[in-house]
Amino acid sequence: MQYSRNREQQLSNSDRSRPANNSANLGKAEDIPAALRDGDKTRPDRLKTIAVPRRPISGIAIGLTILASSGAAFLVVTALRQSPIVQTPIVNTATSNDPVSQNPTPAQSADTDNVLNHLPYAEAPDAELVSIGGGYRLRKAAAAKFQAMVAAARASGVNITTISAFRSVEDQKRLFFSVGAERGQRPTKRAEISAPPKYSEHHTGYAVDIGDGTVPATNLNQNFDTTPAYKWMKANAATYGFELSFPKDNIQKISYEPWHWRFVGDINSLETFYKARNLNNK
């Protein structure tokens, strides 16, 4: 009896230690992977259905990214093609010292360097002037040659007289404006026979007006060229360094003045007149 009770108790304890649902545990527990031991919730076929869709999703995402990038690039290229090209003007920044950038200035007009066709001359220093008689003065070199020339002419029976020599700017003002007004001459008309102040060769101390002592009526007239004094001067003046300032058809277009002579017998006198003449020809 006691044996029977103990046997029943052992059977009862054995039943309690077994799983409640024996039909669900037909195989051994160690034959099932640890991840699949919790019933049917994590079967391999379900895992596959979850893992398989990941590849197409990634492909679609990459495709969309490529399409988006291509579309953006297309829009940028299109915008660049349609945008107007603005050209920035090239500014010449060359300085005035740059010979390439400097525009050449035109030659000065002769009108800029003369007044009524007369050229500008500086007044001779008073210390350079000496007397040639009769109250007239010339520069030293010109005075010496002029007196020698007059003496040579007289020795030949020709009487050369002095009408005018050095004149200051103030002297020229009176001669040009005052005498011109007395004679009713406009400046353009007066300039045909007299230079404006600061534009007379007489300022230099190298110019002299001469006459013929035997024919004074020809003084300061164009018919002076018919006198013995003029003819002698034409033949001999160059020997003493003198030349006619305003011959016929002269380049300054000053009226013909056979009585007006100038000394060009040294470098200073030569430069004084020929530099002025070159200036007029620019």
XYZ file of N, CA and C in Angstrom:
846
model
N 0.827 -1.205 0.000
C 0.000 0.000 0.000
C 0.853 1.244 0.000
N 1.775 1.156 0.912
C 2.715 2.321 0.972
C 3.494 2.444 -0.308
N 3.802 1.341 -0.915
C 4.529 1.355 -2.189
C 3.709 1.970 -3.266
N 2.474 1.690 -3.284
C 1.591 2.232 -4.323
C 1.511 3.728 -4.219
N 1.379 4.257 -2.995
C 1.302 5.716 -2.805
C 2.598 6.398 -3.250
N 3.716 5.779 -2.925
C 4.987 6.391 -3.340
C 5.126 6.387 -4.847
N 4.621 5.333 -5.456
C 4.702 5.250 -6.943
C 3.835 6.285 -7.569
N 2.708 6.502 -7.082
C 1.791 7.521 -7.627
C 2.395 8.917 -7.461
N 3.026 9.129 -6.275
C 3.644 10.452 -6.047
C 4.772 10.699 -7.016
N 5.576 9.680 -7.352
C 6.675 9.832 -8.307
C 6.152 10.115 -9.692
N 5.063 9.388 -10.035
C 4.457 9.640 -11.350
C 3.911 11.043 -11.414
N 3.305 11.497 -10.327
C 2.750 12.869 -10.320
C 3.842 13.906 -10.454
N 4.945 13.726 -9.749
C 6.058 14.692 -9.848
C 6.673 14.673 -11.232
N 6.710 13.474 -11.833
C 7.258 13.375 -13.188
C 6.403 14.104 -14.170
N 5.089 14.021 -13.990
C 4.171 14.734 -14.898
C 4.340 16.242 -14.763
N 4.573 16.764 -13.586
C 4.724 18.212 -13.363
C 5.989 18.764 -14.024
N 7.025 17.921 -14.129
C 8.279 18.408 -14.717
C 8.271 18.404 -16.213
N 7.290 17.820 -16.879
C 7.201 17.799 -18.337
C 6.459 19.008 -18.818
N 6.639 19.392 -20.142
C 5.893 20.533 -20.715
C 4.442 20.198 -20.764
N 3.640 21.297 -20.691
C 2.191 21.097 -20.672
C 1.682 20.574 -21.963
N 2.254 21.009 -23.127
C 1.767 20.602 -24.459
C 2.803 19.705 -25.073
N 2.664 18.405 -24.943
C 3.638 17.470 -25.473
C 3.574 17.373 -26.967
N 2.410 17.666 -27.546
C 2.262 17.573 -29.007
C 3.072 18.607 -29.726
N 3.385 19.736 -29.081
C 4.171 20.822 -29.720
C 5.644 20.587 -29.594
N 6.090 19.554 -28.898
C 7.512 19.330 -28.694
C 7.872 17.934 -29.160
N 7.631 17.647 -30.451
C 7.896 16.328 -31.001
C 9.372 16.101 -31.172
N 10.166 17.082 -31.471
C 11.616 16.930 -31.669
C 12.373 17.320 -30.423
N 13.627 17.039 -30.443
C 14.487 17.427 -29.331
C 14.756 18.905 -29.351
N 14.868 19.500 -28.160
C 15.052 20.941 -28.068
C 16.378 21.379 -28.643
N 17.421 20.578 -28.524
C 18.738 20.985 -28.999
C 18.851 20.952 -30.494
N 17.844 20.368 -31.218
C 17.871 20.365 -32.685
C 17.358 21.672 -33.270
N 16.786 22.572 -32.485
C 16.210 23.839 -32.967
C 17.178 24.978 -32.625
N 17.522 25.849 -33.595
C 18.419 26.973 -33.295
C 17.846 27.853 -32.210
N 18.743 28.532 -31.455
C 18.302 29.340 -30.327
C 17.345 30.425 -30.741
N 17.512 30.981 -31.942
C 16.643 32.072 -32.393
C 15.269 31.589 -32.765
N 15.059 30.263 -32.944
C 13.769 29.747 -33.388
C 13.090 28.902 -32.328
N 13.578 28.924 -31.169
C 13.026 28.058 -30.154
C 11.762 28.604 -29.539
N 11.452 29.839 -29.734
C 10.276 30.438 -29.111
C 9.086 30.292 -30.015
N 8.624 29.099 -30.209
C 7.413 28.845 -30.976
C 7.575 29.137 -32.434
N 6.459 29.533 -33.118
C 6.411 29.747 -34.576
C 6.591 31.199 -34.970
N 6.844 32.103 -34.056
C 6.871 33.546 -34.363
C 8.056 33.939 -35.218
N 9.167 33.173 -35.164
C 10.383 33.578 -35.899
C 10.829 32.488 -36.827
N 9.901 32.046 -37.692
C 10.250 31.006 -38.639
C 11.137 31.587 -39.734
N 12.009 30.675 -40.321
C 12.925 31.176 -41.367
C 12.214 31.769 -42.547
N 11.008 31.238 -42.895
C 10.326 31.803 -44.072
C 9.907 33.228 -43.840
N 9.578 33.651 -42.630
C 9.229 35.036 -42.336
C 10.456 35.949 -42.383
N 11.563 35.440 -41.914
C 12.777 36.250 -41.986
C 13.143 36.570 -43.423
N 12.941 35.612 -44.327
C 13.281 35.835 -45.728
C 12.384 36.877 -46.344
N 11.098 36.845 -46.008
C 10.181 37.829 -46.593
C 10.502 39.228 -46.130
N 11.159 39.376 -45.049
C 11.539 40.710 -44.562
C 12.841 41.162 -45.207
N 13.790 40.243 -45.374
C 15.116 40.619 -45.877
C 15.139 40.848 -47.359
N 14.311 40.147 -48.124
C 14.361 40.223 -49.596
C 14.038 41.609 -50.109
N 13.016 42.333 -49.619
C 12.674 43.639 -50.196
C 13.740 44.705 -50.021
N 14.727 44.532 -49.178
C 15.708 45.600 -48.929
C 16.497 45.972 -50.172
N 16.841 45.039 -51.034
C 17.642 45.328 -52.226
C 16.919 46.233 -53.210
N 15.686 45.919 -53.620
C 15.007 46.839 -54.540
C 14.805 48.214 -53.962
N 14.560 48.314 -52.641
C 14.375 49.640 -52.036
C 15.647 50.470 -52.189
N 16.823 49.834 -51.922
C 18.096 50.562 -52.076
C 18.321 50.964 -53.513
N 17.995 50.111 -54.475
C 18.151 50.439 -55.901
C 17.291 51.609 -56.293
N 16.048 51.609 -55.812
C 15.141 52.724 -56.134
C 15.688 54.026 -55.571
N 16.188 53.959 -54.313
C 16.723 55.180 -53.695
C 17.901 55.724 -54.480
N 18.787 54.827 -54.909
C 19.952 55.269 -55.694
C 19.507 55.843 -57.024
N 18.523 55.180 -57.638
C 18.015 55.677 -58.924
C 17.416 57.053 -58.786
N 16.621 57.248 -57.728
C 16.017 58.567 -57.507
C 17.089 59.634 -57.267
N 18.135 59.252 -56.538
C 19.224 60.212 -56.287
C 19.908 60.624 -57.581
N 20.155 59.634 -58.458
C 20.801 59.925 -59.749
C 19.919 60.813 -60.601
N 18.594 60.478 -60.621
C 17.668 61.294 -61.409
C 17.618 62.721 -60.884
N 17.597 62.856 -59.552
C 17.552 64.198 -58.969
C 18.802 64.988 -59.319
N 19.966 64.330 -59.228
C 21.222 65.009 -59.571
C 21.256 65.394 -61.032
N 20.797 64.478 -61.905
C 20.777 64.768 -63.347
C 19.846 65.924 -63.643
N 18.691 65.929 -62.977
C 17.744 67.029 -63.206
C 18.309 68.356 -62.764
N 18.990 68.367 -61.608
C 19.594 69.618 -61.131
C 20.672 70.103 -62.081
N 21.499 69.167 -62.564
C 22.554 69.554 -63.519
C 21.962 70.098 -64.799
N 20.851 69.480 -65.267
C 20.199 69.949 -66.493
C 19.667 71.363 -66.305
N 19.062 71.623 -65.142
C 18.534 72.955 -64.877
C 19.653 73.996 -64.832
N 20.799 73.645 -64.232
C 21.921 74.587 -64.161
C 22.454 74.900 -65.543
N 22.651 73.851 -66.372
C 23.159 74.053 -67.740
C 22.196 74.897 -68.548
N 20.889 74.596 -68.411
C 19.876 75.365 -69.153
C 19.900 76.827 -68.737
N 20.017 77.061 -67.426
C 20.055 78.443 -66.944
C 21.271 79.184 -67.467
N 22.409 78.485 -67.507
C 23.619 79.124 -68.026
C 23.500 79.451 -69.497
N 22.847 78.532 -70.241
C 22.684 78.782 -71.684
C 21.752 79.953 -71.938
N 20.722 80.092 -71.098
C 19.734 81.140 -71.320
C 20.171 82.477 -70.745
N 21.121 82.457 -69.792
C 21.549 83.707 -69.175
C 22.356 84.520 -70.170
N 22.073 85.821 -70.268
C 22.860 86.665 -71.179
C 24.275 86.832 -70.666
N 25.220 86.836 -71.583
C 26.630 87.013 -71.232
C 26.920 88.503 -71.154
N 27.304 88.953 -69.982
C 27.606 90.363 -69.777
C 29.102 90.549 -69.886
N 29.500 91.337 -70.830
C 30.927 91.591 -71.031
C 31.332 92.825 -70.256
N 32.326 92.659 -69.413
C 32.834 93.784 -68.646
C 33.771 94.598 -69.517
N 33.498 95.898 -69.671
C 34.380 96.704 -70.520
C 35.774 96.767 -69.946
N 36.753 96.722 -70.843
C 38.157 96.786 -70.438
C 38.534 98.243 -70.250
N 38.953 98.559 -69.047
C 39.328 99.928 -68.743
C 40.824 100.073 -68.885
N 41.216 101.062 -69.654
C 42.638 101.307 -69.850
C 43.189 102.020 -68.628
N 43.989 101.291 -67.855
C 44.544 101.855 -66.628
C 45.965 102.338 -66.798
N 46.426 102.398 -68.048
C 47.810 102.836 -68.265
C 47.975 104.269 -67.808
N 49.054 104.555 -67.200
C 49.319 105.895 -66.729
C 49.763 106.790 -67.865
N 49.759 108.097 -67.607
C 50.161 109.046 -68.624
C 51.619 108.950 -68.981
N 52.379 108.238 -68.043
C 53.799 108.077 -68.348
C 54.072 106.927 -69.288
N 53.068 106.135 -69.541
C 53.243 104.977 -70.414
C 53.211 105.425 -71.860
N 54.283 105.253 -72.649
C 54.292 105.712 -74.039
C 53.270 105.024 -74.893
N 52.883 103.756 -74.503
C 51.919 103.040 -75.328
C 50.546 103.666 -75.159
N 50.213 104.064 -73.888
C 48.909 104.550 -73.642
C 48.710 105.986 -73.996
N 49.806 106.733 -74.099
C 49.696 108.128 -74.389
C 49.298 108.346 -75.825
N 48.199 109.137 -76.037
C 47.815 109.514 -77.373
C 48.730 110.622 -77.860
N 49.307 110.566 -79.084
C 50.197 111.613 -79.580
C 49.455 112.907 -79.795
N 50.014 114.013 -79.301
C 49.383 115.305 -79.478
C 49.711 115.851 -80.854
N 48.756 116.500 -81.511
C 49.027 117.055 -82.832
C 50.023 118.189 -82.749
N 50.690 118.434 -83.845
C 51.656 119.526 -83.893
C 50.951 120.838 -83.632
N 51.617 121.721 -82.882
C 51.017 123.005 -82.571
C 50.813 123.821 -83.835
N 49.684 124.483 -83.861
C 49.409 125.357 -84.987
C 50.312 126.573 -84.902
N 50.668 127.056 -86.047
C 51.503 128.251 -86.067
C 50.789 129.416 -85.417
N 49.428 129.390 -85.439
C 48.662 130.477 -84.860
C 48.889 130.579 -83.358
N 49.305 129.472 -82.713
C 49.525 129.487 -81.280
C 50.797 130.234 -80.931
N 51.742 130.347 -81.885
C 53.059 130.886 -81.601
C 53.308 132.243 -82.252
N 52.277 132.832 -82.757
C 52.470 134.152 -83.341
C 51.225 134.997 -83.120
N 51.413 136.272 -83.278
C 50.290 137.214 -83.229
C 50.304 137.984 -84.532
N 49.257 137.802 -85.312
C 49.142 138.473 -86.612
C 50.382 138.207 -87.465
N 50.861 136.955 -87.395
C 52.004 136.453 -88.170
C 53.363 136.941 -87.679
N 53.405 137.613 -86.565
C 54.674 138.049 -85.982
C 55.067 137.091 -84.863
N 56.352 136.749 -84.794
C 56.855 135.784 -83.818
C 57.301 136.472 -82.530
N 57.241 135.755 -81.406
C 57.631 136.359 -80.123
C 59.150 136.441 -79.963
N 59.606 137.552 -79.369
C 61.036 137.739 -79.109
C 61.233 138.383 -77.743
N 62.302 137.942 -77.059
C 62.635 138.525 -75.760
C 63.399 139.832 -75.957
N 63.247 140.706 -74.993
C 63.933 141.997 -75.042
C 65.403 141.816 -74.655
N 66.291 142.418 -75.411
C 67.730 142.292 -75.157
C 68.104 142.945 -73.829
N 69.030 142.352 -73.091
C 69.506 142.976 -71.851
C 70.177 144.317 -72.156
N 69.923 145.283 -71.318
C 70.464 146.619 -71.551
C 71.991 146.609 -71.569
N 72.592 145.725 -70.797
C 74.054 145.659 -70.723
C 74.677 145.178 -72.025
N 73.888 144.522 -72.881
C 74.395 143.990 -74.147
C 74.312 145.011 -75.280
N 73.701 146.151 -75.030
C 73.454 147.138 -76.083
C 74.512 148.244 -76.073
N 74.935 148.623 -77.294
C 75.895 149.729 -77.443
C 75.388 150.674 -78.535
N 75.886 151.896 -78.512
C 75.432 152.910 -79.461
C 76.054 152.716 -80.847
N 75.243 153.019 -81.859
C 75.739 153.013 -83.241
C 75.611 154.417 -83.849
N 75.370 155.387 -82.948
C 75.234 156.763 -83.413
C 73.782 157.149 -83.639
N 73.521 158.433 -83.503
C 72.185 158.970 -83.747
C 71.174 158.563 -82.691
N 71.646 158.076 -81.530
C 70.729 157.660 -80.465
C 70.229 156.226 -80.621
N 70.783 155.512 -81.560
C 70.340 154.114 -81.788
C 71.340 153.130 -81.171
N 70.816 151.969 -80.805
C 71.662 150.945 -80.180
C 71.396 149.565 -80.791
N 72.457 148.766 -80.776
C 72.366 147.355 -81.168
C 73.192 146.530 -80.177
N 73.037 145.225 -80.256
C 73.917 144.362 -79.454
C 75.353 144.543 -79.951
N 76.291 144.253 -79.099
C 77.703 144.549 -79.375
C 78.187 143.942 -80.687
N 77.929 142.651 -80.873
C 78.415 141.984 -82.090
C 77.768 142.581 -83.328
N 76.462 142.833 -83.250
C 75.743 143.406 -84.392
C 76.191 144.844 -84.649
N 76.422 145.591 -83.586
C 76.822 146.998 -83.719
C 78.170 147.118 -84.428
N 79.107 146.289 -84.055
C 80.439 146.350 -84.664
C 80.368 146.051 -86.157
N 79.612 145.039 -86.536
C 79.492 144.671 -87.948
C 78.705 145.726 -88.730
N 77.702 146.294 -88.111
C 76.893 147.298 -88.810
C 77.728 148.547 -89.115
N 78.476 148.993 -88.164
C 79.298 150.183 -88.374
C 80.375 149.943 -89.441
N 80.916 148.748 -89.450
C 81.899 148.414 -90.487
C 81.232 148.387 -91.854
N 80.002 147.896 -91.920
C 79.272 147.823 -93.185
C 78.926 149.223 -93.701
N 78.461 150.090 -92.842
C 78.117 151.462 -93.230
C 79.369 152.204 -93.736
N 80.474 151.980 -93.061
C 81.726 152.629 -93.479
C 82.157 152.135 -94.855
N 81.992 150.831 -95.109
C 82.353 150.276 -96.414
C 81.437 150.824 -97.502
N 80.163 150.979 -97.224
C 79.217 151.533 -98.199
C 79.558 152.988 -98.499
N 79.880 153.734 -97.466
C 80.226 155.136 -97.658
C 81.486 155.257 -98.507
N 82.403 154.367 -98.276
C 83.629 154.374 -99.080
C 83.321 154.114 -100.549
N 82.187 153.447 -100.810
C 81.758 153.159 -102.185
C 80.823 154.243 -102.724
N 80.600 155.313 -101.950
C 79.745 156.406 -102.388
C 78.277 156.196 -102.075
N 77.959 155.227 -101.217
C 76.558 154.942 -100.846
C 76.340 155.415 -99.419
N 75.261 156.197 -99.250
C 74.967 156.782 -97.941
C 73.853 155.989 -97.232
N 74.264 155.043 -96.386
C 73.282 154.255 -95.619
C 73.018 154.977 -94.300
N 71.745 155.235 -94.033
C 71.355 155.895 -92.787
C 70.559 154.940 -91.903
N 70.546 155.245 -90.614
C 69.798 154.418 -89.651
C 68.467 155.090 -89.352
N 67.391 154.314 -89.481
C 66.047 154.817 -89.171
C 65.558 154.270 -87.829
N 65.895 153.043 -87.513
C 65.487 152.426 -86.247
C 66.417 151.256 -85.951
N 66.586 150.974 -84.654
C 67.398 149.823 -84.237
C 66.686 149.144 -83.058
N 67.380 148.985 -81.915
C 66.723 148.342 -80.776
C 65.518 149.152 -80.321
N 64.422 148.434 -80.022
C 63.232 149.055 -79.443
C 62.748 148.194 -78.280
N 62.429 148.852 -77.184
C 61.902 148.135 -76.032
C 60.433 147.783 -76.268
N 59.903 146.967 -75.374
C 58.483 146.601 -75.471
C 57.616 147.850 -75.322
N 58.010 148.752 -74.433
C 57.244 149.984 -74.243
C 57.283 150.848 -75.505
N 58.435 150.922 -76.141
C 58.530 151.659 -77.406
C 57.583 151.060 -78.442
N 57.534 149.745 -78.466
C 56.708 149.066 -79.462
C 55.221 149.255 -79.195
N 54.846 149.349 -77.934
C 53.440 149.608 -77.601
C 52.989 150.934 -78.207
N 53.794 151.981 -78.015
C 53.439 153.283 -78.569
C 53.386 153.242 -80.093
N 54.398 152.570 -80.682
C 54.470 152.521 -82.140
C 53.308 151.737 -82.745
N 52.911 150.659 -82.087
C 51.852 149.818 -82.657
C 50.459 150.376 -82.360
N 50.188 150.699 -81.108
C 48.826 151.101 -80.741
C 48.578 152.600 -80.952
N 49.488 153.424 -80.458
C 49.249 154.869 -80.547
C 49.303 155.371 -81.986
N 50.360 155.013 -82.697
C 50.478 155.443 -84.089
C 49.373 154.815 -84.929
N 49.036 153.579 -84.640
C 47.950 152.928 -85.370
C 46.629 153.646 -85.173
N 46.386 154.095 -83.939
C 45.146 154.825 -83.662
C 45.150 156.184 -84.356
N 46.302 156.874 -84.375
C 46.406 158.163 -85.046
C 46.109 158.038 -86.538
N 46.480 156.915 -87.115
C 46.278 156.706 -88.548
C 44.971 155.981 -88.861
N 44.224 155.655 -87.821
C 42.949 154.965 -88.036
C 43.125 153.543 -88.561
N 44.192 152.892 -88.169
C 44.473 151.534 -88.655
C 44.027 150.482 -87.632
N 43.317 149.504 -88.090
C 42.973 148.368 -87.232
C 44.234 147.540 -86.975
N 44.265 146.778 -85.886
C 45.458 145.971 -85.582
C 45.887 145.079 -86.737
N 44.929 144.481 -87.444
C 45.299 143.599 -88.559
C 45.999 144.377 -89.668
N 45.560 145.606 -89.887
C 46.193 146.436 -90.909
C 47.529 146.980 -90.415
N 47.554 147.392 -89.139
C 48.781 147.940 -88.569
C 49.883 146.885 -88.536
N 49.513 145.620 -88.312
C 50.486 144.532 -88.218
C 51.181 144.261 -89.540
N 50.668 144.799 -90.635
C 51.317 144.593 -91.927
C 52.640 145.347 -92.018
N 52.753 146.421 -91.233
C 53.971 147.225 -91.298
C 54.645 147.403 -89.938
N 53.990 146.958 -88.864
C 54.573 147.095 -87.536
C 54.151 145.909 -86.671
N 55.093 145.364 -85.920
C 54.792 144.198 -85.083
C 54.152 144.621 -83.767
N 53.293 143.784 -83.210
C 52.752 144.058 -81.877
C 53.872 144.006 -80.838
N 53.705 144.664 -79.698
C 54.721 144.589 -78.646
C 54.951 143.149 -78.201
N 56.210 142.825 -77.929
C 56.707 141.489 -77.584
C 56.885 140.593 -78.806
N 56.551 141.120 -79.991
C 56.651 140.316 -81.216
C 57.474 141.016 -82.298
N 58.325 141.915 -81.893
C 59.139 142.647 -82.859
C 60.585 142.158 -82.834
N 61.186 142.008 -84.014
C 62.603 141.650 -84.092
C 63.486 142.731 -83.483
N 62.981 143.935 -83.409
C 63.766 145.038 -82.849
C 64.021 144.852 -81.354
N 63.210 144.036 -80.682
C 63.452 143.763 -79.258
C 64.781 143.039 -79.045
N 65.234 142.315 -80.032
C 66.413 141.454 -79.874
C 67.730 142.230 -79.855
N 67.730 143.450 -80.409
C 68.980 144.204 -80.528
C 69.805 143.785 -81.725
N 69.215 142.943 -82.602
C 69.913 142.491 -83.807
C 69.313 143.079 -85.089
N 68.178 143.735 -85.006
C 67.485 144.222 -86.211
C 67.657 145.739 -86.362
N 67.693 146.165 -87.623
C 67.874 147.583 -87.910
C 67.100 147.956 -89.169
N 66.507 149.149 -89.153
C 65.847 149.695 -90.349
C 66.780 150.760 -90.934
N 66.985 150.667 -92.252
C 67.918 151.600 -92.890
C 67.222 152.372 -94.010
N 67.859 153.479 -94.405
C 67.375 154.276 -95.523
C 68.551 154.734 -96.378
N 68.191 155.431 -97.440
C 69.212 155.996 -98.325
C 69.242 157.498 -98.082
N 70.402 157.967 -97.592
C 70.515 159.384 -97.243
C 70.299 160.317 -98.419
N 70.500 159.804 -99.629
C 70.333 160.650 -100.801
C 68.899 160.648 -101.311
N 68.103 159.665 -100.916
C 66.697 159.568 -101.349
C 65.821 159.322 -100.120
N 65.686 160.266 -99.212
C 64.931 160.055 -97.975
C 63.446 159.805 -98.193
N 62.927 160.183 -99.334
C 61.497 159.970 -99.597
C 61.147 158.490 -99.679
N 62.131 157.662 -99.890
C 61.868 156.210 -99.986
C 61.946 155.494 -98.630
N 62.229 156.255 -97.592
C 62.346 155.629 -96.279
C 61.048 154.916 -95.879
N 61.198 153.676 -95.445
C 60.076 152.842 -94.986
C 59.023 152.633 -96.066
N 59.439 152.691 -97.296
C 58.561 152.397 -98.422
C 59.172 151.253 -99.235
N 58.297 150.550 -99.930
C 58.784 149.400 -100.695
C 59.642 149.823 -101.888
N 59.498 151.062 -102.322
C 60.340 151.492 -103.437
C 61.766 151.812 -102.982
N 62.036 151.563 -101.720
C 63.412 151.694 -101.250
C 64.325 150.728 -102.002
N 63.729 149.652 -102.525
C 64.558 148.670 -103.236
C 65.084 149.189 -104.576
N 64.740 150.423 -104.904
C 65.267 151.016 -106.136
C 66.482 151.904 -105.863
N 66.794 152.091 -104.616
C 67.852 153.025 -104.234
C 69.238 152.378 -104.266
N 70.290 153.215 -104.380
C 71.662 152.693 -104.319
C 71.960 151.975 -103.000
N 71.381 152.465 -101.906
C 71.633 151.854 -100.597
C 71.127 150.405 -100.571
N 69.915 150.199 -101.089
C 69.368 148.833 -101.087
C 70.207 147.926 -101.988
N 70.543 148.405 -103.159
C 71.294 147.577 -104.095
C 72.657 147.199 -103.520
N 73.277 148.154 -102.853
C 74.567 147.842 -102.233
C 74.383 146.801 -101.126
N 73.365 146.962 -100.311
C 73.088 146.013 -99.221
C 72.814 144.614 -99.766
N 72.067 144.548 -100.835
C 71.741 143.238 -101.394
C 73.002 142.509 -101.848
N 73.960 143.273 -102.335
C 75.199 142.671 -102.839
C 76.220 142.406 -101.744
N 76.168 143.130 -100.644
C 77.260 143.064 -99.664
C 76.848 142.733 -98.217
N 75.592 142.741 -97.912
C 75.159 142.584 -96.510
C 75.614 141.257 -95.903
N 75.577 140.182 -96.690
C 75.943 138.865 -96.151
C 77.391 138.827 -95.674
N 78.232 139.660 -96.301
C 79.638 139.703 -95.888
C 79.774 140.148 -94.433
N 78.822 140.919 -93.965
C 78.855 141.457 -92.601
C 77.851 140.750 -91.659
N 77.296 139.685 -92.152
C 76.401 138.899 -91.294
C 74.972 139.383 -91.249
N 74.546 140.183 -92.234
C 73.165 140.696 -92.245
C 72.357 140.052 -93.373
N 71.051 139.944 -93.154
C 70.132 139.432 -94.171
C 68.808 140.177 -94.084
N 68.059 140.159 -95.179
C 66.749 140.810 -95.223
C 65.746 139.973 -94.424
N 65.040 140.616 -93.514
C 64.101 139.880 -92.654
C 62.839 139.467 -93.386
N 62.259 140.387 -94.162
C 60.968 140.110 -94.792
C 61.027 140.373 -96.294
N 61.614 139.434 -97.032
C 61.631 139.578 -98.494
C 60.234 139.352 -99.061
N 60.122 139.454 -100.348
C 58.826 139.191 -100.982
C 58.428 137.726 -100.761
N 57.142 137.532 -100.550
C 56.581 136.180 -100.362
C 57.252 135.423 -99.213
N 57.537 136.109 -98.114
C 58.157 135.450 -96.964
C 57.159 134.523 -96.263
N 57.698 133.546 -95.539
C 56.859 132.500 -94.949
C 55.952 133.024 -93.836
N 56.298 134.177 -93.254
C 55.436 134.745 -92.218
C 54.294 135.565 -92.796
N 54.347 135.778 -94.110
C 53.315 136.546 -94.804
C 53.252 137.994 -94.312
N 54.426 138.492 -93.900
C 54.539 139.899 -93.542
C 54.797 140.691 -94.823
N 54.296 141.889 -94.848
C 54.501 142.726 -96.034
C 55.993 142.870 -96.343
N 56.284 142.948 -97.588
C 57.661 143.098 -98.060
C 58.264 144.372 -97.475
N 59.427 144.222 -96.792
C 60.101 145.356 -96.151
C 61.575 145.383 -96.579
N 61.891 146.035 -97.667
C 63.284 146.059 -98.144
C 64.225 146.844 -97.227
N 63.703 147.602 -96.290
C 64.515 148.402 -95.373
C 64.883 147.678 -94.057
N 64.224 146.519 -93.784
C 64.380 145.849 -92.489
C 65.394 144.705 -92.609
N 66.546 144.872 -91.925
C 67.613 143.879 -91.966
C 67.937 143.392 -90.552
N 68.461 142.176 -90.479
C 68.800 141.620 -89.163
C 70.173 140.950 -89.211
N 70.836 140.977 -88.068
C 72.155 140.371 -87.939
C 72.003 138.901 -87.543
N 72.678 138.011 -88.306
C 72.678 136.572 -87.990
C 74.121 136.055 -88.055
N 75.067 136.937 -87.650
C 76.487 136.619 -87.802
C 77.119 135.896 -86.634
N 76.359 135.530 -85.576
C 76.902 134.693 -84.504
C 75.824 133.696 -84.069
N 76.218 132.773 -83.204
C 75.310 131.682 -82.864
C 74.064 132.168 -82.125
N 74.237 133.174 -81.281
C 73.085 133.655 -80.514
C 72.043 134.298 -81.419
N 72.512 135.132 -82.335
C 71.571 135.784 -83.255
C 70.942 134.762 -84.203
N 71.736 133.800 -84.651
C 71.214 132.775 -85.560
C 70.111 131.960 -84.886
N 70.371 131.527 -83.645
C 69.358 130.759 -82.912
C 68.118 131.598 -82.632
N 68.337 132.865 -82.325
C 67.206 133.741 -82.007
C 66.192 133.772 -83.133
N 66.657 133.902 -84.353
C 65.726 134.051 -85.474
C 65.310 132.727 -86.107
N 66.231 131.803 -86.200
C 65.869 130.569 -86.909
C 65.109 129.577 -86.041
N 65.310 129.624 -84.741
C 64.445 128.825 -83.873
C 63.024 129.363 -83.917
N 62.900 130.667 -83.947
C 61.572 131.270 -84.051
C 60.924 130.918 -85.383
N 61.710 130.891 -86.434
C 61.168 130.550 -87.753
C 60.723 129.089 -87.788
N 61.517 128.188 -87.191
C 61.127 126.778 -87.137
C 59.857 126.591 -86.325
N 59.718 127.370 -85.260
C 58.511 127.315 -84.443
C 57.296 127.690 -85.273
N 57.467 128.669 -86.105
C 56.364 129.111 -86.954
C 55.977 128.062 -87.978
N 56.921 127.179 -88.357
C 56.650 126.172 -89.385
C 56.066 124.885 -88.833
N 55.865 124.749 -87.512
C 55.331 123.512 -86.927
C 53.910 123.278 -87.396
